[in-house]
Coordinates of C-alpha atoms and ligand atoms in Angstrom, one line a residue:
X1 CA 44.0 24.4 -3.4
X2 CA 43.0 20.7 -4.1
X3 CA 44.3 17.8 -2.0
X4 CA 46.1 14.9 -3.5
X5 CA 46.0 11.1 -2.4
X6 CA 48.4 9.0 -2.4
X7 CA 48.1 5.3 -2.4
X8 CA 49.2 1.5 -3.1
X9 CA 48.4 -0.2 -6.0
X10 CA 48.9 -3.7 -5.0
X11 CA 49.2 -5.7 -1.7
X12 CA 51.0 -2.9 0.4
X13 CA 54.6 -2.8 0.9
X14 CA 54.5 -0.7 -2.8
X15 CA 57.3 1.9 -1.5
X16 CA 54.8 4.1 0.0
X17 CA 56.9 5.4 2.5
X18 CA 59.4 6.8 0.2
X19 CA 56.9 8.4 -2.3
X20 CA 54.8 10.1 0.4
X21 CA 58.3 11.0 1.9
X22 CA 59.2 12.9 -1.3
X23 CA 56.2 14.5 -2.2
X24 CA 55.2 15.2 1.7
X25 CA 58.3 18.2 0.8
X26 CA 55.8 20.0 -0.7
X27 CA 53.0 19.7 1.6
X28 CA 51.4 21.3 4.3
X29 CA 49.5 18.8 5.9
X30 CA 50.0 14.7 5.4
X31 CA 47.0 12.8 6.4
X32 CA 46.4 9.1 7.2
X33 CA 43.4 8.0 6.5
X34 CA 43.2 4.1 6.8
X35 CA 44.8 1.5 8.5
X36 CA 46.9 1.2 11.8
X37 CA 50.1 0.0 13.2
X38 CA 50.0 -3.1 10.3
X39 CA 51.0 -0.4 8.1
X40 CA 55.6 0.2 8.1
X41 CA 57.3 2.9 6.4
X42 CA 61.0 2.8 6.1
X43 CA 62.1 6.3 5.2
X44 CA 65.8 7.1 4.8
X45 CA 66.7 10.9 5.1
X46 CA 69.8 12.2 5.7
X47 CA 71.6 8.9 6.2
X48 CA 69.3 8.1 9.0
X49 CA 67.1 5.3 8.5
X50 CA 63.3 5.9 10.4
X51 CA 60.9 2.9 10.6
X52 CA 57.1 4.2 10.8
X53 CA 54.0 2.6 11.8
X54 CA 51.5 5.2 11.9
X55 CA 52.8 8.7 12.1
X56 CA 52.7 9.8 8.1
X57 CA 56.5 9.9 7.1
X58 CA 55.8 14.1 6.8
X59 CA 56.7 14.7 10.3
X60 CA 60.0 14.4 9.2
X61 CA 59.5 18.0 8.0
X62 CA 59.2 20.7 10.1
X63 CA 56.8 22.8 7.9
X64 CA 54.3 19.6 7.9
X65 CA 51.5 18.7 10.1
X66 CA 51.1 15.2 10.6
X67 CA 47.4 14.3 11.0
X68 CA 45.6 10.7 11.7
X69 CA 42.2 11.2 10.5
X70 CA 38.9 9.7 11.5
X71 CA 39.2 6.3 10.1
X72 CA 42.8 5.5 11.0
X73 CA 42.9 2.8 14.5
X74 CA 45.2 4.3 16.7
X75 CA 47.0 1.5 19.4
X76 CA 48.0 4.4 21.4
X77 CA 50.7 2.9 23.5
X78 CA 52.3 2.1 20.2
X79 CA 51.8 5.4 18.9
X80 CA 53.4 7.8 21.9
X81 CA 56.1 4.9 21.6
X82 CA 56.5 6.0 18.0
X83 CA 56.8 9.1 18.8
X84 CA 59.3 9.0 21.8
X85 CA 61.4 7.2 19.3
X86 CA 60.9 10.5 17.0
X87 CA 61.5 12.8 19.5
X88 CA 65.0 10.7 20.7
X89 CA 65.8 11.2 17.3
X90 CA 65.7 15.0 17.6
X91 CA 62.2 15.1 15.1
X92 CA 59.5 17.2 16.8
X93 CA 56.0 15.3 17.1
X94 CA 54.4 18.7 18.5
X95 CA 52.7 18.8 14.6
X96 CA 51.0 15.9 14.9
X97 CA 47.4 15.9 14.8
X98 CA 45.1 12.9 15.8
X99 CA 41.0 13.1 15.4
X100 CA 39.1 12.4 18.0
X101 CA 36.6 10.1 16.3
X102 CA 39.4 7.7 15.6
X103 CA 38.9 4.0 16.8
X104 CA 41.2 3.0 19.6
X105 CA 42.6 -0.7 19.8
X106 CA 42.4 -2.1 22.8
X107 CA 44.4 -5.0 24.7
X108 CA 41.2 -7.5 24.3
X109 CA 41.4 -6.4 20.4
X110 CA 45.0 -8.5 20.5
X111 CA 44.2 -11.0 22.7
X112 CA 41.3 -11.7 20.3
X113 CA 42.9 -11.5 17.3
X114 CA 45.8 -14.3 18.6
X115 CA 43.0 -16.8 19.6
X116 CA 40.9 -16.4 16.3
X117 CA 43.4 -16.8 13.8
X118 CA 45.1 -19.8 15.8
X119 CA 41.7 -21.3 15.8
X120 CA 41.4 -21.1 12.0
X121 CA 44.3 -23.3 11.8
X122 CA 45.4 -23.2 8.4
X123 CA 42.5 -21.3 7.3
X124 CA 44.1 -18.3 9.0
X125 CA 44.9 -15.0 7.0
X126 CA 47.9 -14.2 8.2
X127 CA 47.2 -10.9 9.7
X128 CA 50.1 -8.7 11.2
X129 CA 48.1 -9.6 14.6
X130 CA 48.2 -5.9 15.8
X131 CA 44.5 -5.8 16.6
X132 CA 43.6 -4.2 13.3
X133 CA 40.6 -6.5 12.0
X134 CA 38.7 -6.6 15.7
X135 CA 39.0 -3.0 16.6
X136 CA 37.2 -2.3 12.9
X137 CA 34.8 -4.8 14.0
X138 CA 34.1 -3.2 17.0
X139 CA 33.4 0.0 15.5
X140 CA 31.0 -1.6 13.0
X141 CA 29.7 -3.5 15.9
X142 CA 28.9 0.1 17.4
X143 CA 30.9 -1.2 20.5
X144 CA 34.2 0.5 19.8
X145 CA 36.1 2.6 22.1
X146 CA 36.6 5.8 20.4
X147 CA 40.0 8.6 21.1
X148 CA 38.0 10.8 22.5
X149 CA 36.5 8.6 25.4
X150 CA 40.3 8.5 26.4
X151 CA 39.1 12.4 27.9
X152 CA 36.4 11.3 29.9
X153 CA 37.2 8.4 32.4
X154 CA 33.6 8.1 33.4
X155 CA 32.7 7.3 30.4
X156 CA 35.8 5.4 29.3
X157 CA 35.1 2.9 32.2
X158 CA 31.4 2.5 31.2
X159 CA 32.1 1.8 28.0
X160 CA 34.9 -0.7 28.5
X161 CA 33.0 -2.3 31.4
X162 CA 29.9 -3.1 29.0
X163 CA 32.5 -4.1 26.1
X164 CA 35.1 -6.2 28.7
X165 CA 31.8 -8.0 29.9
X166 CA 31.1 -10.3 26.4
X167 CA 35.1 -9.6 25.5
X168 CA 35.8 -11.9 28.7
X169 CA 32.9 -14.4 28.1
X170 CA 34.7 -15.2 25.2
X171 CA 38.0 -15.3 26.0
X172 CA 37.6 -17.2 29.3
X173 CA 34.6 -19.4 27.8
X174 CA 35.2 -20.3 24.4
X175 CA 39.3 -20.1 23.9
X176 CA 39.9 -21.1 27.2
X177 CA 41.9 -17.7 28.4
X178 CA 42.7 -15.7 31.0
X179 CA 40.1 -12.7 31.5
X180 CA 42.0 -9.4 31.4
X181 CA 41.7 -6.5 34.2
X182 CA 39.3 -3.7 33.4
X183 CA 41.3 -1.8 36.1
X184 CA 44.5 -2.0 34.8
X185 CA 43.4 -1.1 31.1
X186 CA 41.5 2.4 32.6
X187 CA 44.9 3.0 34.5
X188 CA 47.1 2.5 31.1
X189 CA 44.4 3.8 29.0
X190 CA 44.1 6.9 31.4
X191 CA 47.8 7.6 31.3
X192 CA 47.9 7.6 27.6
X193 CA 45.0 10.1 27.6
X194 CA 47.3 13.1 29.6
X195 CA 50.1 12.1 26.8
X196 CA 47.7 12.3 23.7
X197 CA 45.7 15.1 24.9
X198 CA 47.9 18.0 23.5
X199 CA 47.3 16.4 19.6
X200 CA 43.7 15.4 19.8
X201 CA 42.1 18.0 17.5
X202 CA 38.7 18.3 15.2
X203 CA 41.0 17.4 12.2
X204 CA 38.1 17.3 9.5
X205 CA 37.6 21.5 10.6
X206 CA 41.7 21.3 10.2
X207 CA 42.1 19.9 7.0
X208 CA 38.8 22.0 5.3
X209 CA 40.3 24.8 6.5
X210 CA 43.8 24.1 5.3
X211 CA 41.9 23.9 1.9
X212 CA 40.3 26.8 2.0
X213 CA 43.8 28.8 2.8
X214 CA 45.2 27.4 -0.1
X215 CA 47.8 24.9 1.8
X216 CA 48.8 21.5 0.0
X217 CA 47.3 18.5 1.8
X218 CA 48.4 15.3 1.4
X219 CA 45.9 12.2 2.0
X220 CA 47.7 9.0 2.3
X221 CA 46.3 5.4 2.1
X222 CA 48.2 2.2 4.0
X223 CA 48.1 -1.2 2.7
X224 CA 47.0 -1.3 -1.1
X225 CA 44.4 -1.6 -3.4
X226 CA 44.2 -5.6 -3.2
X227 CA 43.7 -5.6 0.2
X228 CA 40.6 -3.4 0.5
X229 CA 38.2 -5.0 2.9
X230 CA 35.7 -4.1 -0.2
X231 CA 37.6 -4.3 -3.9
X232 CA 40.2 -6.8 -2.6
X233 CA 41.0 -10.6 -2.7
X234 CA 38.3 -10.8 0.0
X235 CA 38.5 -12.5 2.6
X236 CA 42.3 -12.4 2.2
X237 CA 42.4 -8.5 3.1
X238 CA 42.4 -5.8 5.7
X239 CA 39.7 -4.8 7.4
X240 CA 39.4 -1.1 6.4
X241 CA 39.5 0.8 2.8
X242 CA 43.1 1.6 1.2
X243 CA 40.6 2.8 -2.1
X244 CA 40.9 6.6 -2.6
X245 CA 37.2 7.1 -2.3
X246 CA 37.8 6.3 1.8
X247 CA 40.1 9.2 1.9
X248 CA 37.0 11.3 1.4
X249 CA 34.7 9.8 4.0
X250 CA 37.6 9.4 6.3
X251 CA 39.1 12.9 6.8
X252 CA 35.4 14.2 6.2
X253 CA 35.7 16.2 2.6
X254 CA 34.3 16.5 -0.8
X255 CA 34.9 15.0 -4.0
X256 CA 35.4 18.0 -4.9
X257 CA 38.2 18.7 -2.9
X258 CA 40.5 16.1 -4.6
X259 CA 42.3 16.8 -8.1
X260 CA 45.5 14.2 -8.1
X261 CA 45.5 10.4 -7.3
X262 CA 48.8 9.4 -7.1
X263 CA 49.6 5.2 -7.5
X264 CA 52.4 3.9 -5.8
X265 CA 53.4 0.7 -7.7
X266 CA 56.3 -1.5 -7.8
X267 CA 58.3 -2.3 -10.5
X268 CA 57.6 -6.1 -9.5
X269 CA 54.4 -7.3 -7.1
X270 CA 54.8 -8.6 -3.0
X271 CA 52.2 -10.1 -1.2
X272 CA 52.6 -10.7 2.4
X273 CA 50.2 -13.3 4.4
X274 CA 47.9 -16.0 3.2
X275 CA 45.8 -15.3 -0.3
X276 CA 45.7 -15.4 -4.3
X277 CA 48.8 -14.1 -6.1
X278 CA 48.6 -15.4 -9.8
X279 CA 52.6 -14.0 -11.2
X280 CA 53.8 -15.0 -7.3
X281 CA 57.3 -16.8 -8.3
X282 CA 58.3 -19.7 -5.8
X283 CA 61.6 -20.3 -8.2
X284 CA 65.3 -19.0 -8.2
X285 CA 63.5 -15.8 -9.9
X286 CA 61.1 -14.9 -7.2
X287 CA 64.3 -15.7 -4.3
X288 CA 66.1 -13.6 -6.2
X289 CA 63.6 -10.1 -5.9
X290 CA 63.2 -10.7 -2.7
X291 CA 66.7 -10.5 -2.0
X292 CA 67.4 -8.0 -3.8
X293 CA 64.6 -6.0 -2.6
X294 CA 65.3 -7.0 1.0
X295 CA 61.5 -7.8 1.0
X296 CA 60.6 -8.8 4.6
X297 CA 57.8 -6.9 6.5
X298 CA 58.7 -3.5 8.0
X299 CA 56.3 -4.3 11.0
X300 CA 56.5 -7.9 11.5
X301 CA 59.7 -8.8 9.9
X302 CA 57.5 -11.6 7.5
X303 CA 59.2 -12.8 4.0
X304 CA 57.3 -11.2 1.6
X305 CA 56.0 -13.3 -1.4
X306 CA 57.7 -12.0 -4.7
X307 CA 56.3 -12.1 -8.4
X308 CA 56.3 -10.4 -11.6
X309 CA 54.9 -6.8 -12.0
X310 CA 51.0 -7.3 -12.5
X311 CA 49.4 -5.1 -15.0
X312 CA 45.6 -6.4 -14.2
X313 CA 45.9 -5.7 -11.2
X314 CA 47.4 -2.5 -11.7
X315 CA 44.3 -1.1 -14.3
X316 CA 42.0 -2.5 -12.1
X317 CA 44.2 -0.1 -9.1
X318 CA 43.7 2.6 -11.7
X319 CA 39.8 2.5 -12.3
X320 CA 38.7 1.8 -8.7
X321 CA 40.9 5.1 -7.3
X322 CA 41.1 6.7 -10.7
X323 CA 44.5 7.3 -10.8
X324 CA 45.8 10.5 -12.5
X325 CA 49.6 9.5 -11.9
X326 CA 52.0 6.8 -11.0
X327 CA 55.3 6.7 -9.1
X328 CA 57.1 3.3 -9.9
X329 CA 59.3 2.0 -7.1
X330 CA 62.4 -0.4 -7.0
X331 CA 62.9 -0.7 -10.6
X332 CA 66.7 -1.0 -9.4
X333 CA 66.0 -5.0 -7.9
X334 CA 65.2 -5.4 -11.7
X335 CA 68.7 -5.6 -12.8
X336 CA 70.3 -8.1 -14.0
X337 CA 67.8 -10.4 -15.1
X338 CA 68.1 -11.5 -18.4
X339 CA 64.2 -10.9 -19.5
X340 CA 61.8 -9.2 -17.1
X341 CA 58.3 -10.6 -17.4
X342 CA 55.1 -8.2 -17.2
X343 CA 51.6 -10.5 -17.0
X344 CA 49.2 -8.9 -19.3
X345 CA 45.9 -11.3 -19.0
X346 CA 44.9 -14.3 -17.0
X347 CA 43.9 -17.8 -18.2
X348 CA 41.3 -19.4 -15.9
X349 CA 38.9 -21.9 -16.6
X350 CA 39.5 -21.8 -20.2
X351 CA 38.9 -18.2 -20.7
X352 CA 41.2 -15.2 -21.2
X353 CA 40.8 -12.8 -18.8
X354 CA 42.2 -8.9 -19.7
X355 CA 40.9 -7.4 -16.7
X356 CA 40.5 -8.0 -12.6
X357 CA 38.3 -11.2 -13.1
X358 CA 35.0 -10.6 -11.7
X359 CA 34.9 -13.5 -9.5
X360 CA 37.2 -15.0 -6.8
X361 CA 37.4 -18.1 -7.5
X362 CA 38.7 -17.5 -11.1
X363 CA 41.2 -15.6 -9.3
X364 CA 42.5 -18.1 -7.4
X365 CA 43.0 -20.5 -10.3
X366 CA 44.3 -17.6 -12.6
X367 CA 47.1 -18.5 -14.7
X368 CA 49.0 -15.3 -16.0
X369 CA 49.8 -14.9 -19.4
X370 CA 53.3 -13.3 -19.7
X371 CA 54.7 -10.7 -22.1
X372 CA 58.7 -11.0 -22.0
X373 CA 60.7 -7.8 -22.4
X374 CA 64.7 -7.3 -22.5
X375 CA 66.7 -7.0 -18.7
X376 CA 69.2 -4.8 -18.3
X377 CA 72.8 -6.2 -17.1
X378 CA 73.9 -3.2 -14.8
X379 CA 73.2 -1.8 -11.7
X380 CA 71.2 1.6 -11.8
X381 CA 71.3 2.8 -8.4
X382 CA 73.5 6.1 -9.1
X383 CA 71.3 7.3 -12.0
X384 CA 69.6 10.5 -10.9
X385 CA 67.6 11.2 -14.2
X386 CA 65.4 9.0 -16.3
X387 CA 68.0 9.5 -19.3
X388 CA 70.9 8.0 -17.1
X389 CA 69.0 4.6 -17.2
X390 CA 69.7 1.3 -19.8
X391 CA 67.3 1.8 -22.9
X392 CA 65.8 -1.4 -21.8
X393 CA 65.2 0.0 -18.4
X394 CA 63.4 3.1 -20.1
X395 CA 61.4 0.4 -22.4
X396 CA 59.9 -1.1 -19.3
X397 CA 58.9 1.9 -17.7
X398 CA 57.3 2.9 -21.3
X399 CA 55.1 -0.5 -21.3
X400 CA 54.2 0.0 -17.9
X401 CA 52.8 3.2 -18.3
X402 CA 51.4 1.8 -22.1
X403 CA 49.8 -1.0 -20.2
X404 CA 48.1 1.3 -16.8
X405 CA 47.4 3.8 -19.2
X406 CA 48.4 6.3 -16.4
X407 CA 51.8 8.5 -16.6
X408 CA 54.1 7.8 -14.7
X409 CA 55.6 10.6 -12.6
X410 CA 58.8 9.2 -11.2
X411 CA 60.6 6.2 -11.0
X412 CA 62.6 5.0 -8.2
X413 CA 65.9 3.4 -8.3
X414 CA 66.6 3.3 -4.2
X415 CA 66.1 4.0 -0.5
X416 CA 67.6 7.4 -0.5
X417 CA 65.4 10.6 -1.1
X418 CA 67.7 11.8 -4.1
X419 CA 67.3 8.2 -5.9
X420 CA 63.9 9.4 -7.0
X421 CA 63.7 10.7 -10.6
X422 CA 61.2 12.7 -12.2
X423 CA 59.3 11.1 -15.3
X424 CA 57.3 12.4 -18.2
Ligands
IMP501 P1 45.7 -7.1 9.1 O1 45.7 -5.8 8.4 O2 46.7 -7.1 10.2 O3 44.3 -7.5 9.6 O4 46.1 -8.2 8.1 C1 45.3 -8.6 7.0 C2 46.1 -8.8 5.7 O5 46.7 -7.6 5.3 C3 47.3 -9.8 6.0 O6 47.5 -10.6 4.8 C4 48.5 -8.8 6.2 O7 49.7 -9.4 5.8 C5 48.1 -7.7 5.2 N1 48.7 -6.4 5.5 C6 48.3 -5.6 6.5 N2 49.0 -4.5 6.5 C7 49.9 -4.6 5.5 C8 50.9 -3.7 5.0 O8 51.2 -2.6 5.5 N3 51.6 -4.2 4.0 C9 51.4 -5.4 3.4 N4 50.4 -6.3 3.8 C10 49.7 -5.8 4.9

């Protein structure tokens, strides 16, 4: 049985959570494969309302295994946090799964990360300053500190020792810091390890084999498209790969392996942090989606940016993952506008641009060129099939999909699991 991935098509915050938390009811195994504790998924089941940072939302089912693959960085005193709250909440965490060959963020990783974007002033990127960009550094560095030293305190202490050496040169020496305690981080970092132990598995062996037994296995991305350290608005991005080709190298597959690419876009684009947004909407318009769409940051409680759906950005999201589907989020914070705009092109130095442009600075100076289609007066929250919707509500979905040149799957009119409708 082929896997399927699941991903953002824009700058995170897409909805992910609720798609993966739909589609993880037919799945045997969710797997996260990017990204850390930047990432937040609000998933509402049952009338409870469960905010998630790293655990993929499927452990909310009892007939899923939760895995964190290979290239996810795991903070782990955020992550047993995350899963005491879990386990308060009566949801048992015994299912998850966490690779051993996954980068570990370490207390220097923070401390780091606060100094260097305070010194870029207001060069900074606006990272969600959990760590994220200087534990992937590390582990390109070959200096990272991996979850399966956590098993070996020997080792755990020789490695830190060598890394806590030029960490607190640094700190003490160029930002002017305090140096932190090798002993302390062994003693918290060795008390995590008896906690963690019972999930650490060889999860590439796990999900291979869940393959070969004919189990559904779903692979899901953080973040989105635009921020991939490699295809996105570089340097405004995260440091890892949200593109559906990491998935492979990640959990340690085949191409092969793969048959559906699922896009999570939504019916409007968010950016949060600094960087190019060309249909971002500073006016009474752009107020209005985000409060609508209660758009501030699951993880650091940021006001997102709000503009008009995107679709550039959204073929470009289709050919770098190759998309075979797309589930459209939030079209409800689309009512009540009189016209709803859709950019189809960009104007930038005096050319028209259909696609991605291929350089950055013509992003940054793109000017979208807007196609304006009818709004729909009335709520849509309570429609539980694509035929209860407004025509005009069904018209935009239809030029979406016209524009990606992808189907779209289902469309999303809310929070709750049964405000998902099935499409095409
Ligand atoms: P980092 O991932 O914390 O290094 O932040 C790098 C950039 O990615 C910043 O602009 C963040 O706001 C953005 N970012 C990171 N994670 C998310 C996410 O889950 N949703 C939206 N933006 C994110």
């Amino acid at each position: 049985m082929p896997a399927s991935i699941v991903l953002g098509t824009q700058w995170g915050d897409e909805g992910k959570g609720k798609a993966t938390d739909y589609l993880a009811d037919r799945m045997d195994l969710c797997v996260r494969y990017q990204g850390g504790n930047n990432a937040g998924h609000t998933v509402i089941a049952e009338g409870r309302e469960l905010k998630l940072n790293l655990i993929p939302s499927g452990i909310l089912y009892e007939h899923v295994t939760s895995v964190l693959a290979d290239g996810v960085v795991i903070d782990p005193g955020v992550l047993l946090g995350e899963v005491a709250e879990l386990q308060a909440d009566g949801v048992d965490c015994s299912r998850l799964k966490i690779s051993g060959n996954a980068h570990l963020i370490m207390p220097y990783h923070l401390e780091l990360e606060k100094v260097t974007q305070r010194f870029l002033g207001e060069n900074a990127l606006g990272t969600t300053k959990r760590g994220i960009g200087p534990s992937y550094g590390d582990k390109a560095a070959r200096i990272g500190l991996r979850v399966q030293d956590l098993f070996d305190e020997k080792i755990f202490r020789q490695k830190l020792d060598v890394v806590l050496e030029e960490k607190n040169k640094i700190l003490t020496q160029v930002y002017n810091r305090l140096p932190l305690d090798g002993d302390g981080i062994v003693d918290d970092y060795m008390e995590y390890a008896a906690r963690l132990a019972p999930h650490v598995v060889d999860t590439g062996k796990l999900v291979h084999d869940a393959l070969r037994d004919d189990k559904n296995v779903l692979l899901e991305g953080a973040q989105g498209t635009l921020l991939d350290l490699d295809h996105g608005t570089y340097p405004f991005v995260t440091s890892s790969n949200p593109v559906a080709g990491y998935a492979l190298a990640s959990v340690g597959i085949g191409p092969k392996e793969v048959d559906r690419v699922i896009g999570i876009a939504k019916a409007y684009v968010t950016r949060v942090g600094a960087g190019p947004f060309p249909t971002e909407d500073l006016g009474p318009d752009g107020e209005r989606l985000g409060e609508r769409g209660a758009e501030f940051g699951t993880t650091t409680g940021r006001k997102r940016r709000c503009g008009w759906y995107d679709a550039c950005i959204m073929r470009y999201a289709a050919r770098l993952n190759g998309l075979t589907e797309l589930i459209l989020t939030k079209l409800d914070v689309l009512s009540g506008f009189e016209t709803v705009k859709v950019c189809v092109g960009y104007q930038a130095e005096g050319e028209r641009y259909d696609d991605f442009p291929p350089h950055q600075s013509l992003f940054h100076k793109a000017e979208p060129i807007y196609e304006e289609l009818e709004g729909w007066g009335e709520e849509i929250v309570d429609a539980r099939s694509i035929d209860d919707l407004p025509s005009a509500a069904r018209k935009y979905v239809d030029r979406l999909e016209q524009l990606a040149d992808v189907p779209v799957r289902l469309v999303s009119v809310g929070p709750a699991r049964e405000q998902s409708l099935p499409a095409g």
